[in-house]
Amino acid sequence: MRKLILPLLAAAFLAGAGSAARAHEGPELLHPGFSFEGVMGRYDPAALKRGFQVFHEVCSNCHSLNRVAYRSLAAIGLTPAQIKSLAAEREIQDGPNDEGQMFMRPGRPSDAYIPPFPNKQAAAAANGGAAPPDLSLMAKARKGGPNYIYSLMLGFEDTPPADVKIPDGKFYNTVFPGHAISMPPPIQDDVVTYADGTKATKEQITRDVVTFLNWAAEPELDERKSLGLEVLAFLAVLTALLYALKRQIWKDVH
Amino acid sequence: MSAYKTNNKVVAWIEERLPIFSMLQHSAVEYPTPRNLNYWWNFGSLAGFMLVVMILTGVFLVMNYTPNTHMAFESVDRIMRDVNYGWLLRYLHSNGASMFFILVYIHIMRGMYYGSYKAPRELLWWVGIAIYLAMMATGFLGYVLPWGQMSFWGATVITNLFSAIPVVGPHIVTWLWGGFSVGNPTLNRFFSLHYLFPFVIFALVFVHLWALHTVKSNNPLGIDVKSPQDTIPFHPYYTIKDLFGIGVFLMFYLSFVFFAPNFFGEPDNYIPANPMMTPPHIVPEWYYLPFYAILRSIPDKLGGVVAMFSAILVLLFLPWLDSSKVRSGKFRPIFKQLFWLFLADCFVLGWVGAQVPSPNVTLIGRFATVYYFAHFLVILPLLGKFEKARPLPASISAPVLKGGGMAAGAHAQPMEKA
């Protein structure tokens, strides 16, 4: 029994330290339960495609996705032709050419997702002074990850509580630190029309786009978990064999 | 030790010129090891295994990492997305740091419970502390390299500690930074040192093993080896036991790597470093938290820094602070209880270190800090004089071979479940 105390204490401590470091600030987050949670959890391919549609039609008008290349969208089921025409939708500055001139050209699959604004200052100027953050790593860069984004998207309220003063041009959000967010509520029912016939409620749209954003931050998740199961299954057998061998070698020592 | 014999001509040719085979035979095969080591003795070899994993994954990460403030964050992100199995390498390395500290903390606690620091193992203990200090430095330097928000602000806070030194403090900080704030020169030198230190640790591990093989392993009974009956050869008995331990440990370690790779991390470190924006709550990595709590418990900056470093350096004096002649806590009824109390105190300090400071938290932190030092400076020196130890068994083989019945009773069969 005593042998168990230290590991148990250590585990409790680590869990405590982890949650302690995570716990402060912010209200309770919604936990809608995503398909990619848990050991067996994987991305839902249909949700990824719908989520990308939401990002493409709604989010990408203001937010950049600088670390995701068009080519990597093949992983969520876009065909090479689709990727090519998608990349060409926006122009990007390139150059200098042989005459020494910078020029604009359509995007290519090898480009990172072309941002809506040429630089941070332009993005801030067009959005009331607050530049919309890049979304590539957002699902890993906030406490609560996907649950935080989900709660933030659905956390807008028209009338703030009496004791909260929201400056002009900002919006009340229950989850955002300080509650005054510069982003207007981006998602309403039917803000997109899904090709696969899924009913576009704002909860559904949010769930889909959060799934996509989590993929953008952790594109390796499916492969990581599948490989993990194989590795752990192998180790379980190997360790059992090593234990049997250990028993055999040690049997005449006692 | 038997003379090394071989029929292999190549082996004999090498052996004549460089006696590497006889050395291995002597140190890794025949090395007489107490027969009663329990599973707590696995953690030394596990830590050595982890060091190798860290060096190997680190060497491959460096092939794709760029130590420049404008590119470091992006290069790490590229490792995660575009390098083949880059995510695996990086998660093995970042979780590996936490694992390394878990293993070493258990290894240190093992030494403290069974009195492994006592004569003749004082230097072995000292080299161990040197390894631990080098690990702390390496871990800190490595955490700065991804150049996220917590990297930058952690580096700023920790290097600023040196400004508490009277007169020369601010100059030392400028010298450490290579400038007037944490910047590109800081990142470059931290990268250089982060690559250097693991090899220093590697060398220290050899000194640690050298000292170990000179004084031989302690054991759960804490009594000396008296006859060949008390020992068994390292191979195959402890090689297979260590291998089994590595199997169990790998399952624990890789569960985090594959299923919760950011469990030990801070979300803020996925935001690129921004010198113009301070995160609301700067916390160090979990393995520094108890010392961070001690630092913050002292109202004076210099006093806090001195207390923090003293908390580690006091371990150097442990062999002389503990006045008991009995090594193993198993035979010290009061020490045994106080050991667990001390461990609980360390956990309390760790918890305090992770909190946003508030009057209550600070008060708890101060009590825990006082108790931490009292354990070493008051309790251990006095306890040995007043505590009545239970009678020690005559030899290691006596209780083991007779299956108990000695004073040690139920506790004296550590191999029973092995």
XYZ file of C-alpha atoms in Angstrom:
672
model
C 0.000 0.000 0.000
C 2.726 2.393 0.972
C 4.322 1.772 -2.394
C 1.292 3.390 -3.956
C 1.316 6.532 -1.859
C 4.040 8.415 -3.665
C 2.796 7.843 -7.202
C -0.723 8.710 -6.085
C 0.459 11.878 -4.369
C 2.506 12.768 -7.410
C -0.440 12.212 -9.728
C -2.705 14.259 -7.468
C -0.113 16.999 -7.351
C 0.395 17.077 -11.078
C -3.333 17.099 -11.710
C -3.716 19.776 -9.039
C -0.908 21.903 -10.400
C -2.252 21.478 -13.900
C -5.788 22.439 -13.026
C -4.579 25.134 -10.609
C -2.568 26.706 -13.382
C -5.588 26.445 -15.631
C -8.341 27.221 -13.163
C -8.174 30.911 -12.397
C -9.900 33.627 -14.371
C -12.959 33.266 -16.513
C -16.416 31.819 -16.022
C -17.473 28.231 -16.579
C -17.032 27.137 -20.165
C -19.566 25.148 -22.156
C -18.556 21.550 -22.845
C -20.515 20.536 -25.932
C -18.506 17.306 -26.344
C -16.460 17.222 -29.542
C -15.850 14.139 -31.640
C -12.073 14.535 -31.263
C -12.005 14.376 -27.458
C -10.632 11.433 -25.513
C -8.370 8.537 -26.385
C -10.661 7.160 -29.081
C -11.811 10.574 -30.310
C -11.167 11.488 -33.955
C -12.152 14.375 -36.195
C -15.555 14.024 -37.818
C -14.740 14.423 -41.564
C -18.142 15.960 -42.351
C -17.802 18.472 -39.480
C -14.306 19.413 -40.704
C -15.645 20.162 -44.187
C -18.578 22.164 -42.854
C -16.270 23.937 -40.407
C -13.947 24.898 -43.211
C -16.907 26.308 -45.126
C -17.765 28.453 -42.097
C -14.186 29.626 -41.725
C -13.941 30.396 -45.421
C -17.250 32.245 -45.701
C -17.311 33.993 -42.308
C -14.100 34.036 -40.243
C -11.594 34.523 -43.041
C -13.092 37.913 -43.931
C -11.299 39.323 -40.870
C -9.022 36.603 -39.441
C -5.800 35.233 -40.868
C -4.758 31.573 -40.768
C -1.089 32.166 -41.446
C 0.313 28.785 -40.437
C -2.002 26.612 -42.512
C -1.028 26.134 -46.155
C -3.717 25.591 -48.787
C -2.069 22.304 -49.718
C -2.673 20.917 -46.225
C -6.447 21.216 -46.754
C -6.113 17.960 -48.688
C -6.166 16.323 -45.252
C -9.790 17.406 -44.728
C -10.855 16.069 -48.104
C -10.432 18.927 -50.587
C -9.383 17.754 -54.041
C -6.261 19.201 -55.726
C -8.484 21.110 -58.151
C -10.552 22.570 -55.325
C -7.392 23.590 -53.458
C -6.002 25.245 -56.555
C -9.077 27.330 -57.240
C -9.445 28.137 -53.533
C -5.873 29.447 -53.353
C -6.420 31.528 -56.479
C -9.395 33.328 -54.921
C -7.076 35.841 -53.297
C -4.010 37.645 -54.564
C -0.716 37.912 -52.763
C 2.216 40.228 -53.312
C 5.271 38.576 -54.838
C 8.477 39.728 -56.408
C 10.601 41.522 -57.227
C 10.448 40.386 -60.863
C 13.268 40.785 -63.392
C 12.391 44.460 -63.775
C 12.669 44.928 -60.021
C 8.936 45.447 -59.573
C 6.754 43.881 -56.887
C 3.583 42.427 -58.366
C 0.355 40.736 -57.306
C -0.341 37.161 -58.311
C -3.076 34.644 -57.457
C -2.356 32.348 -54.530
C -0.936 28.859 -55.056
C -1.512 25.644 -53.076
C 1.950 26.049 -51.519
C 1.046 29.446 -50.069
C -0.151 29.803 -46.516
C -3.788 30.833 -46.317
C -3.707 34.404 -47.656
C -4.714 36.860 -44.909
C -7.554 39.341 -45.471
C -5.346 42.326 -44.656
C -1.816 43.062 -45.900
C -0.491 43.753 -42.368
C -1.467 44.075 -38.738
C -1.901 47.841 -38.915
C -4.302 47.546 -41.848
C -6.215 44.848 -39.984
C -6.481 47.048 -36.885
C -7.480 50.129 -38.865
C -10.297 48.233 -40.575
C -11.575 46.739 -37.307
C -11.986 49.600 -34.893
C -8.380 49.543 -33.682
C -8.178 45.873 -32.680
C -6.473 43.545 -35.135
C -8.312 40.176 -35.336
C -5.874 37.533 -34.062
C -4.483 34.761 -36.232
C -6.516 31.576 -35.757
C -3.924 28.909 -36.674
C -3.128 27.956 -33.077
C -6.115 29.437 -31.272
C -7.430 26.032 -30.146
C -4.158 25.420 -28.257
C -3.448 28.991 -27.166
C -6.358 29.551 -24.771
C -7.207 27.873 -21.496
C -10.018 25.462 -22.288
C -8.987 25.251 -25.957
C -11.932 24.278 -28.210
C -14.423 24.672 -25.341
C -13.221 28.239 -24.875
C -13.727 29.137 -28.532
C -17.142 27.456 -28.551
C -18.214 29.310 -25.406
C -16.864 32.618 -26.726
C -18.771 32.319 -30.001
C -22.019 31.628 -28.166
C -21.224 33.958 -25.250
C -22.522 37.202 -26.762
C -25.423 38.936 -24.993
C -27.293 41.993 -26.234
C -27.712 43.655 -22.834
C -24.786 43.532 -20.394
C -25.477 43.311 -16.634
C -26.161 46.689 -14.994
C -22.702 46.927 -13.397
C -20.790 46.303 -16.636
C -20.066 49.258 -18.909
C -19.309 48.368 -22.505
C -17.532 51.086 -24.550
C -18.906 52.119 -27.937
C -17.864 49.785 -30.720
C -17.364 46.844 -28.344
C -19.653 43.954 -27.515
C -20.561 42.207 -24.284
C -19.295 38.633 -24.044
C -19.664 36.425 -20.974
C -16.459 34.479 -21.615
C -13.990 37.018 -22.975
C -11.563 38.357 -20.312
C -12.883 41.807 -19.331
C -16.177 41.056 -21.148
C -15.734 43.835 -23.746
C -14.763 42.248 -27.053
C -14.154 44.084 -30.328
C -15.494 41.262 -32.480
C -19.180 41.601 -33.354
C -21.199 38.389 -32.865
C -20.050 36.491 -35.973
C -22.464 33.569 -35.960
C -26.205 33.515 -36.322
C -28.583 30.781 -37.445
C -28.263 30.202 -41.205
C -25.243 32.480 -41.636
C -24.046 29.700 -43.942
C -25.971 27.180 -46.030
C -24.566 23.661 -45.740
C -24.261 21.666 -48.943
C -24.826 18.374 -47.069
C -28.224 19.506 -45.798
C -27.205 19.817 -42.132
C -29.478 22.321 -40.356
C -27.403 25.457 -39.825
C -28.283 26.387 -36.255
C -25.757 28.650 -34.571
C -24.774 25.809 -32.209
C -24.159 23.524 -35.172
C -22.175 26.164 -37.044
C -20.074 26.908 -33.954
C -19.391 23.252 -33.293
C -18.304 22.768 -36.903
C -16.010 25.768 -37.068
C -14.419 24.904 -33.709
C -13.743 21.412 -35.048
C -12.042 22.980 -38.051
C -10.020 25.375 -35.895
C -8.890 22.518 -33.687
C -7.761 20.700 -36.814
C -5.896 23.847 -37.881
C -4.059 23.832 -34.534
C -3.597 20.054 -34.240
C -3.668 18.567 -37.721
C -1.746 15.546 -36.426
C -4.434 14.562 -33.877
C -5.940 11.581 -35.741
C -2.551 10.143 -36.647
C -1.189 10.823 -33.163
C -3.963 8.974 -31.376
C -4.003 6.027 -33.773
C -0.245 5.618 -33.503
C -0.547 6.005 -29.738
C -2.956 3.077 -29.459
C -0.667 0.864 -31.516
C 2.410 1.865 -29.515
C 0.699 1.313 -26.172
C -0.701 -2.053 -27.246
C 2.799 -3.108 -28.291
C 4.289 -1.857 -25.033
C 1.664 -3.675 -22.980
C 2.654 -6.993 -24.585
C 6.379 -6.247 -24.384
C 6.167 -5.195 -20.745
C 4.141 -8.274 -19.838
C 6.809 -10.459 -21.473
C 9.571 -8.581 -19.654
C 7.720 -9.108 -16.392
C 7.364 -12.828 -17.045
C 11.070 -13.003 -17.873
C 11.904 -11.091 -14.721
C 9.861 -13.539 -12.616
C 11.613 -16.455 -14.290
C 15.115 -15.033 -13.744
C 14.435 -14.057 -10.149
C 12.569 -17.182 -9.042
C 15.495 -18.808 -7.232
C 16.727 -15.641 -5.522
C 14.093 -15.465 -2.786
C 36.216 -10.143 -9.782
C 37.150 -12.930 -12.104
C 39.655 -12.287 -14.867
C 38.057 -11.636 -18.238
C 38.397 -14.586 -20.642
C 37.412 -14.854 -24.259
C 37.908 -17.156 -27.218
C 37.062 -14.479 -29.718
C 40.300 -13.261 -31.349
C 38.904 -9.825 -32.281
C 37.615 -9.234 -28.769
C 40.939 -10.362 -27.315
C 42.838 -8.043 -29.696
C 40.780 -5.056 -28.607
C 40.845 -6.071 -24.946
C 44.650 -6.102 -24.916
C 44.748 -2.537 -26.178
C 41.649 -1.076 -24.541
C 40.176 -3.145 -21.688
C 36.633 -2.143 -22.508
C 35.167 -5.647 -22.369
C 36.590 -6.419 -18.944
C 35.336 -3.058 -17.754
C 31.819 -3.853 -18.960
C 32.081 -7.322 -17.458
C 33.162 -5.777 -14.180
C 30.734 -2.819 -14.044
C 27.616 -3.956 -15.842
C 27.586 -7.746 -15.562
C 29.302 -8.905 -12.389
C 28.787 -5.687 -10.420
C 27.651 -7.070 -7.055
C 24.306 -5.516 -6.160
C 22.360 -5.939 -2.922
C 19.795 -8.677 -3.468
C 17.004 -6.794 -1.734
C 16.618 -3.635 -3.860
C 12.950 -2.729 -4.314
C 11.309 -0.963 -7.230
C 12.255 2.470 -5.910
C 15.777 1.576 -7.056
C 14.572 1.543 -10.676
C 14.404 5.299 -10.925
C 18.130 5.932 -11.344
C 18.385 3.851 -14.481
C 15.062 5.282 -15.688
C 16.452 8.813 -15.334
C 19.539 7.752 -17.302
C 17.278 6.313 -20.011
C 15.310 9.573 -20.103
C 18.510 11.600 -20.498
C 19.352 9.596 -23.605
C 15.833 10.098 -24.995
C 16.114 13.851 -24.401
C 19.506 14.112 -26.105
C 18.381 12.048 -29.112
C 15.085 13.878 -29.664
C 16.867 17.177 -29.035
C 19.538 16.521 -31.638
C 16.858 15.876 -34.284
C 14.764 18.869 -33.231
C 17.781 21.142 -33.635
C 18.015 20.100 -37.279
C 14.767 22.005 -37.854
C 14.879 24.725 -35.221
C 16.033 28.323 -35.825
C 17.288 30.312 -32.822
C 16.217 33.755 -33.960
C 13.508 35.837 -32.319
C 11.770 36.335 -35.667
C 11.842 32.694 -36.676
C 11.988 30.528 -33.550
C 8.220 30.301 -33.012
C 7.561 29.665 -36.700
C 10.300 27.048 -36.918
C 8.764 25.131 -33.992
C 5.350 25.360 -35.661
C 6.885 24.053 -38.868
C 8.317 21.101 -36.927
C 4.782 20.357 -35.721
C 3.180 20.550 -39.174
C 5.648 19.829 -41.929
C 8.554 17.807 -40.532
C 7.948 14.054 -40.769
C 6.930 12.970 -37.268
C 8.066 16.374 -36.063
C 5.062 16.529 -33.730
C 6.210 13.249 -32.185
C 9.784 14.470 -31.702
C 8.674 17.713 -30.132
C 6.047 16.168 -27.854
C 8.531 13.473 -26.788
C 10.984 16.224 -25.903
C 8.605 18.629 -24.149
C 6.828 15.907 -22.150
C 10.181 14.210 -21.648
C 11.391 17.194 -19.634
C 8.502 16.751 -17.207
C 9.087 12.991 -17.074
C 12.793 13.498 -16.398
C 11.947 15.678 -13.404
C 9.306 13.260 -12.086
C 11.856 10.437 -12.230
C 14.611 12.480 -10.619
C 12.326 13.776 -7.867
C 11.329 10.197 -7.017
C 15.022 9.190 -7.178
C 15.949 11.994 -4.743
C 13.082 11.114 -2.396
C 14.191 7.466 -2.484
C 17.656 8.597 -1.400
C 16.199 10.713 1.370
C 13.952 7.963 2.749
C 16.594 5.240 2.762
C 19.449 7.497 3.898
C 21.431 7.005 0.704
C 23.250 10.300 1.328
C 24.963 9.040 4.500
C 28.592 7.924 4.741
C 30.221 6.702 2.623
C 27.916 8.087 -0.101
C 28.255 11.839 0.530
C 30.055 12.564 -2.752
C 27.661 10.363 -4.684
C 24.874 12.535 -3.216
C 26.725 15.741 -4.104
C 27.216 14.734 -7.711
C 23.512 13.921 -7.792
C 22.670 17.442 -6.615
C 24.994 18.857 -9.276
C 23.060 16.844 -11.883
C 19.783 18.156 -10.505
C 21.030 21.775 -10.659
C 22.226 21.281 -14.232
C 18.807 19.826 -15.084
C 17.035 22.854 -13.616
C 19.196 25.158 -15.730
C 18.723 23.046 -18.861
C 14.957 22.868 -18.401
C 14.694 26.622 -17.975
C 16.882 27.347 -21.013
C 14.920 24.897 -23.131
C 11.560 26.371 -22.182
C 12.715 29.729 -23.612
C 13.551 28.333 -27.061
C 10.038 28.110 -28.615
C 9.804 31.874 -27.999
C 6.183 31.899 -26.938
C 4.717 34.305 -24.429
C 5.606 32.157 -21.410
C 9.104 31.556 -22.804
C 9.757 35.256 -23.080
C 8.175 36.338 -19.802
C 9.532 33.377 -17.862
C 13.003 34.266 -19.097
C 12.439 37.898 -18.132
C 11.263 37.048 -14.608
C 13.915 34.433 -13.859
C 16.900 36.383 -15.224
C 15.681 39.440 -13.315
C 16.161 37.474 -10.083
C 19.883 38.152 -10.416
C 19.234 41.894 -10.227
C 18.591 41.327 -6.509
C 22.335 40.851 -5.945
C 23.649 44.066 -4.357
C 25.812 46.433 -6.470
C 26.618 44.098 -9.394
C 23.115 42.639 -9.850
C 21.894 44.844 -12.701
C 25.215 44.408 -14.521
C 24.968 40.651 -14.222
C 21.473 40.743 -15.706
C 22.641 42.851 -18.671
C 25.525 40.431 -19.130
C 23.169 37.418 -19.067
C 20.837 39.031 -21.596
C 23.584 40.233 -23.910
C 21.614 43.478 -24.126
C 19.234 45.649 -22.177
C 16.266 43.310 -22.369
C 15.586 39.683 -23.218
C 16.150 39.589 -26.973
C 17.882 37.874 -29.840
C 21.327 37.634 -28.132
C 19.568 36.056 -25.122
C 17.845 33.471 -27.299
C 21.117 32.649 -29.092
C 23.111 32.062 -25.925
C 20.276 30.140 -24.268
C 20.153 27.872 -27.297
C 23.907 27.334 -27.182
C 23.838 26.512 -23.469
C 20.732 24.338 -23.790
C 22.659 22.180 -26.264
C 25.785 22.153 -24.077
C 24.340 21.335 -20.653
C 22.911 17.878 -21.430
C 26.427 16.728 -22.249
C 27.635 18.198 -18.965
C 24.858 16.202 -17.300
C 25.978 13.134 -19.224
C 29.525 13.560 -17.896
C 28.206 14.108 -14.373
C 26.148 10.916 -14.676
C 29.395 9.046 -15.347
C 30.970 10.569 -12.237
C 27.778 9.654 -10.351
C 28.104 6.032 -11.547
C 31.814 5.990 -10.807
C 31.146 7.057 -7.237
C 28.263 4.559 -7.018
C 30.400 1.668 -8.189
C 33.088 2.632 -5.690
C 30.795 2.702 -2.634
C 28.176 0.311 -4.089
C 24.408 0.637 -3.905
C 22.575 1.344 -0.690
C 19.554 -0.892 -0.064
C 16.139 -0.733 1.622
C 17.573 -2.040 4.902
C 20.326 0.583 4.837
C 22.870 -1.893 6.261
C 26.223 -2.674 4.664
C 26.868 -5.638 2.444
C 28.657 -8.151 4.676
C 29.084 -11.300 2.627
C 28.777 -12.421 -0.999
C 25.443 -13.963 0.037
C 24.058 -10.443 0.376
C 24.585 -9.615 -3.280
C 23.629 -10.844 -6.705
C 25.311 -9.952 -10.019
C 23.834 -6.932 -11.786
C 23.229 -8.993 -14.891
C 20.798 -10.637 -15.435
C 18.932 -9.768 -12.240
C 18.880 -5.994 -12.393
C 19.183 -5.631 -16.140
C 15.857 -7.435 -16.572
C 14.302 -5.597 -13.644
C 15.367 -2.233 -15.117
C 14.076 -3.244 -18.554
C 10.710 -4.136 -17.067
C 10.735 -0.756 -15.301
C 11.437 0.993 -18.593
C 8.454 -0.790 -20.148
C 6.108 0.412 -17.411
C 7.545 3.910 -17.502
C 7.246 4.164 -21.297
C 3.535 3.392 -21.075
C 3.109 6.239 -18.568
C 5.275 8.673 -20.554
C 3.813 7.901 -23.969
C 0.236 8.151 -22.680
C 0.909 11.852 -22.231
C 2.780 12.187 -25.527
C 0.004 10.621 -27.593
C -3.164 11.518 -25.697
C -2.500 14.654 -23.630
C 0.630 16.192 -25.118
C -0.040 19.681 -23.767
C -1.019 18.581 -20.254
C 2.177 19.955 -18.693
C 2.308 23.021 -20.941
C 0.855 26.496 -20.725
C -1.577 27.615 -23.460
C 0.122 31.018 -23.467
C 3.210 29.472 -24.990
C 1.266 28.936 -28.217
C 1.112 32.738 -28.540
C 4.279 34.199 -30.099
C 6.407 36.222 -27.668
C 5.277 39.818 -27.434
C 7.460 42.139 -25.328
C 4.670 44.738 -25.326
C 2.058 42.462 -23.707
C 2.546 40.812 -20.304
C 0.442 37.683 -19.680
C -1.926 38.072 -16.687
C -0.263 35.257 -14.742
C 3.343 34.188 -15.314
C 4.039 30.711 -13.964
C 7.211 28.678 -14.296
C 7.159 25.030 -15.345
C 5.672 22.780 -12.646
C 9.051 21.385 -11.567
C 10.165 24.783 -10.271
C 6.920 25.587 -8.451
C 8.010 24.664 -4.872
C 11.078 26.880 -5.205
C 9.038 29.634 -6.838
C 6.728 29.482 -3.796
C 9.713 29.856 -1.457
C 10.946 32.825 -3.498
C 7.589 34.563 -3.213
C 7.177 33.761 0.477
C 9.959 36.145 1.491
C 8.824 39.794 1.377
C 12.321 40.990 0.401
C 13.578 40.376 -3.150
C 17.173 39.549 -2.236
C 15.978 37.508 0.745
C 13.640 35.566 -1.534
C 16.395 34.747 -4.010
C 18.727 33.678 -1.192
C 15.992 31.486 0.327
C 15.227 29.906 -3.032
C 18.828 28.932 -3.713
C 19.305 27.876 -0.088
C 16.385 25.495 -0.440
C 18.440 23.489 -2.930
C 21.878 24.073 -1.426
C 20.713 22.854 1.992
C 20.608 19.404 0.404
C 24.416 19.526 0.187
C 24.610 19.549 3.987
C 22.055 16.786 4.454
C 24.682 14.075 5.137
C 25.807 16.023 8.216
C 22.485 17.557 9.220
C 20.917 14.122 9.688
C 22.489 13.003 12.956
C 21.097 9.461 12.962
C 23.519 6.584 12.425
C 20.728 4.447 10.995
C 20.401 4.871 7.245
C 17.046 3.404 6.318
C 13.860 5.190 7.339
C 12.352 1.735 7.698
C 13.921 1.413 11.159
C 13.237 5.005 12.240
C 9.607 5.171 13.408
C 9.457 8.964 13.856
C 11.632 9.886 10.867
C 9.374 7.777 8.690
C 6.321 9.869 9.598
C 8.227 13.125 9.255
C 9.518 12.093 5.835
C 5.969 11.882 4.502
C 5.152 15.162 6.214
C 8.134 16.775 4.480
C 6.987 15.360 1.157
C 3.485 16.729 1.763
C 5.092 20.093 2.561
C 6.833 20.029 -0.837
C 3.481 19.387 -2.521
C 1.909 22.259 -0.595
C 4.749 24.525 -1.756
C 4.182 23.336 -5.317
C 0.497 24.176 -5.070
C 1.256 27.602 -3.594
C 3.706 28.287 -6.421
C 0.947 27.805 -9.013
C -1.538 30.192 -7.381
C -2.165 33.849 -7.999
C -0.787 35.471 -4.813
C -3.429 36.282 -2.204
C -3.046 36.874 1.571
C -4.156 33.334 2.453
C -1.977 31.690 -0.168
C 1.019 33.737 0.939
C 0.416 32.752 4.559
C 0.271 29.051 3.663
C 3.408 29.531 1.566
C 5.275 31.079 4.481
C 4.340 28.285 6.869
C 5.364 25.694 4.304
C 8.654 27.505 3.654
C 9.488 27.648 7.357
C 8.669 23.959 7.710
C 10.801 23.085 4.672
C 13.884 24.599 6.263
C 12.974 23.411 9.754
C 12.942 19.838 8.484
C 16.596 20.107 7.495
C 17.951 22.556 10.056
C 16.043 21.612 13.218
C 14.216 18.303 12.923
C 16.870 16.105 11.312
C 19.785 17.245 13.555
C 17.735 16.716 16.727
C 15.763 13.656 15.702
C 18.809 11.408 15.460
C 19.654 12.186 19.062
C 16.226 11.425 20.534
C 14.708 8.834 18.261
C 15.058 5.209 19.286
C 15.657 3.195 16.150
C 14.273 -0.308 15.830
C 16.905 -3.082 15.888
C 18.644 -3.657 12.552
C 18.767 -7.128 10.974
C 22.132 -8.908 11.140
C 22.599 -8.972 7.387
C 20.819 -8.342 4.106
C 20.505 -12.044 3.364
C 19.228 -12.955 6.821
C 15.708 -11.461 6.589
C 15.435 -12.157 2.877
C 16.451 -15.817 3.034
C 14.502 -16.536 6.192
C 11.430 -14.824 4.776
C 11.104 -12.299 7.581
C 10.683 -12.980 11.272
C 13.331 -10.384 12.112
C 12.613 -7.121 13.819
C 11.970 -5.640 10.417
C 8.976 -7.943 10.164
C 6.549 -7.256 7.377
C 8.654 -4.487 5.919
C 11.731 -6.607 5.391
C 10.459 -8.424 2.324
C 10.735 -5.838 -0.373
C 11.316 -8.467 -3.026
C 8.209 -10.390 -2.159
C 6.128 -8.877 -4.912
C 9.028 -8.285 -7.245
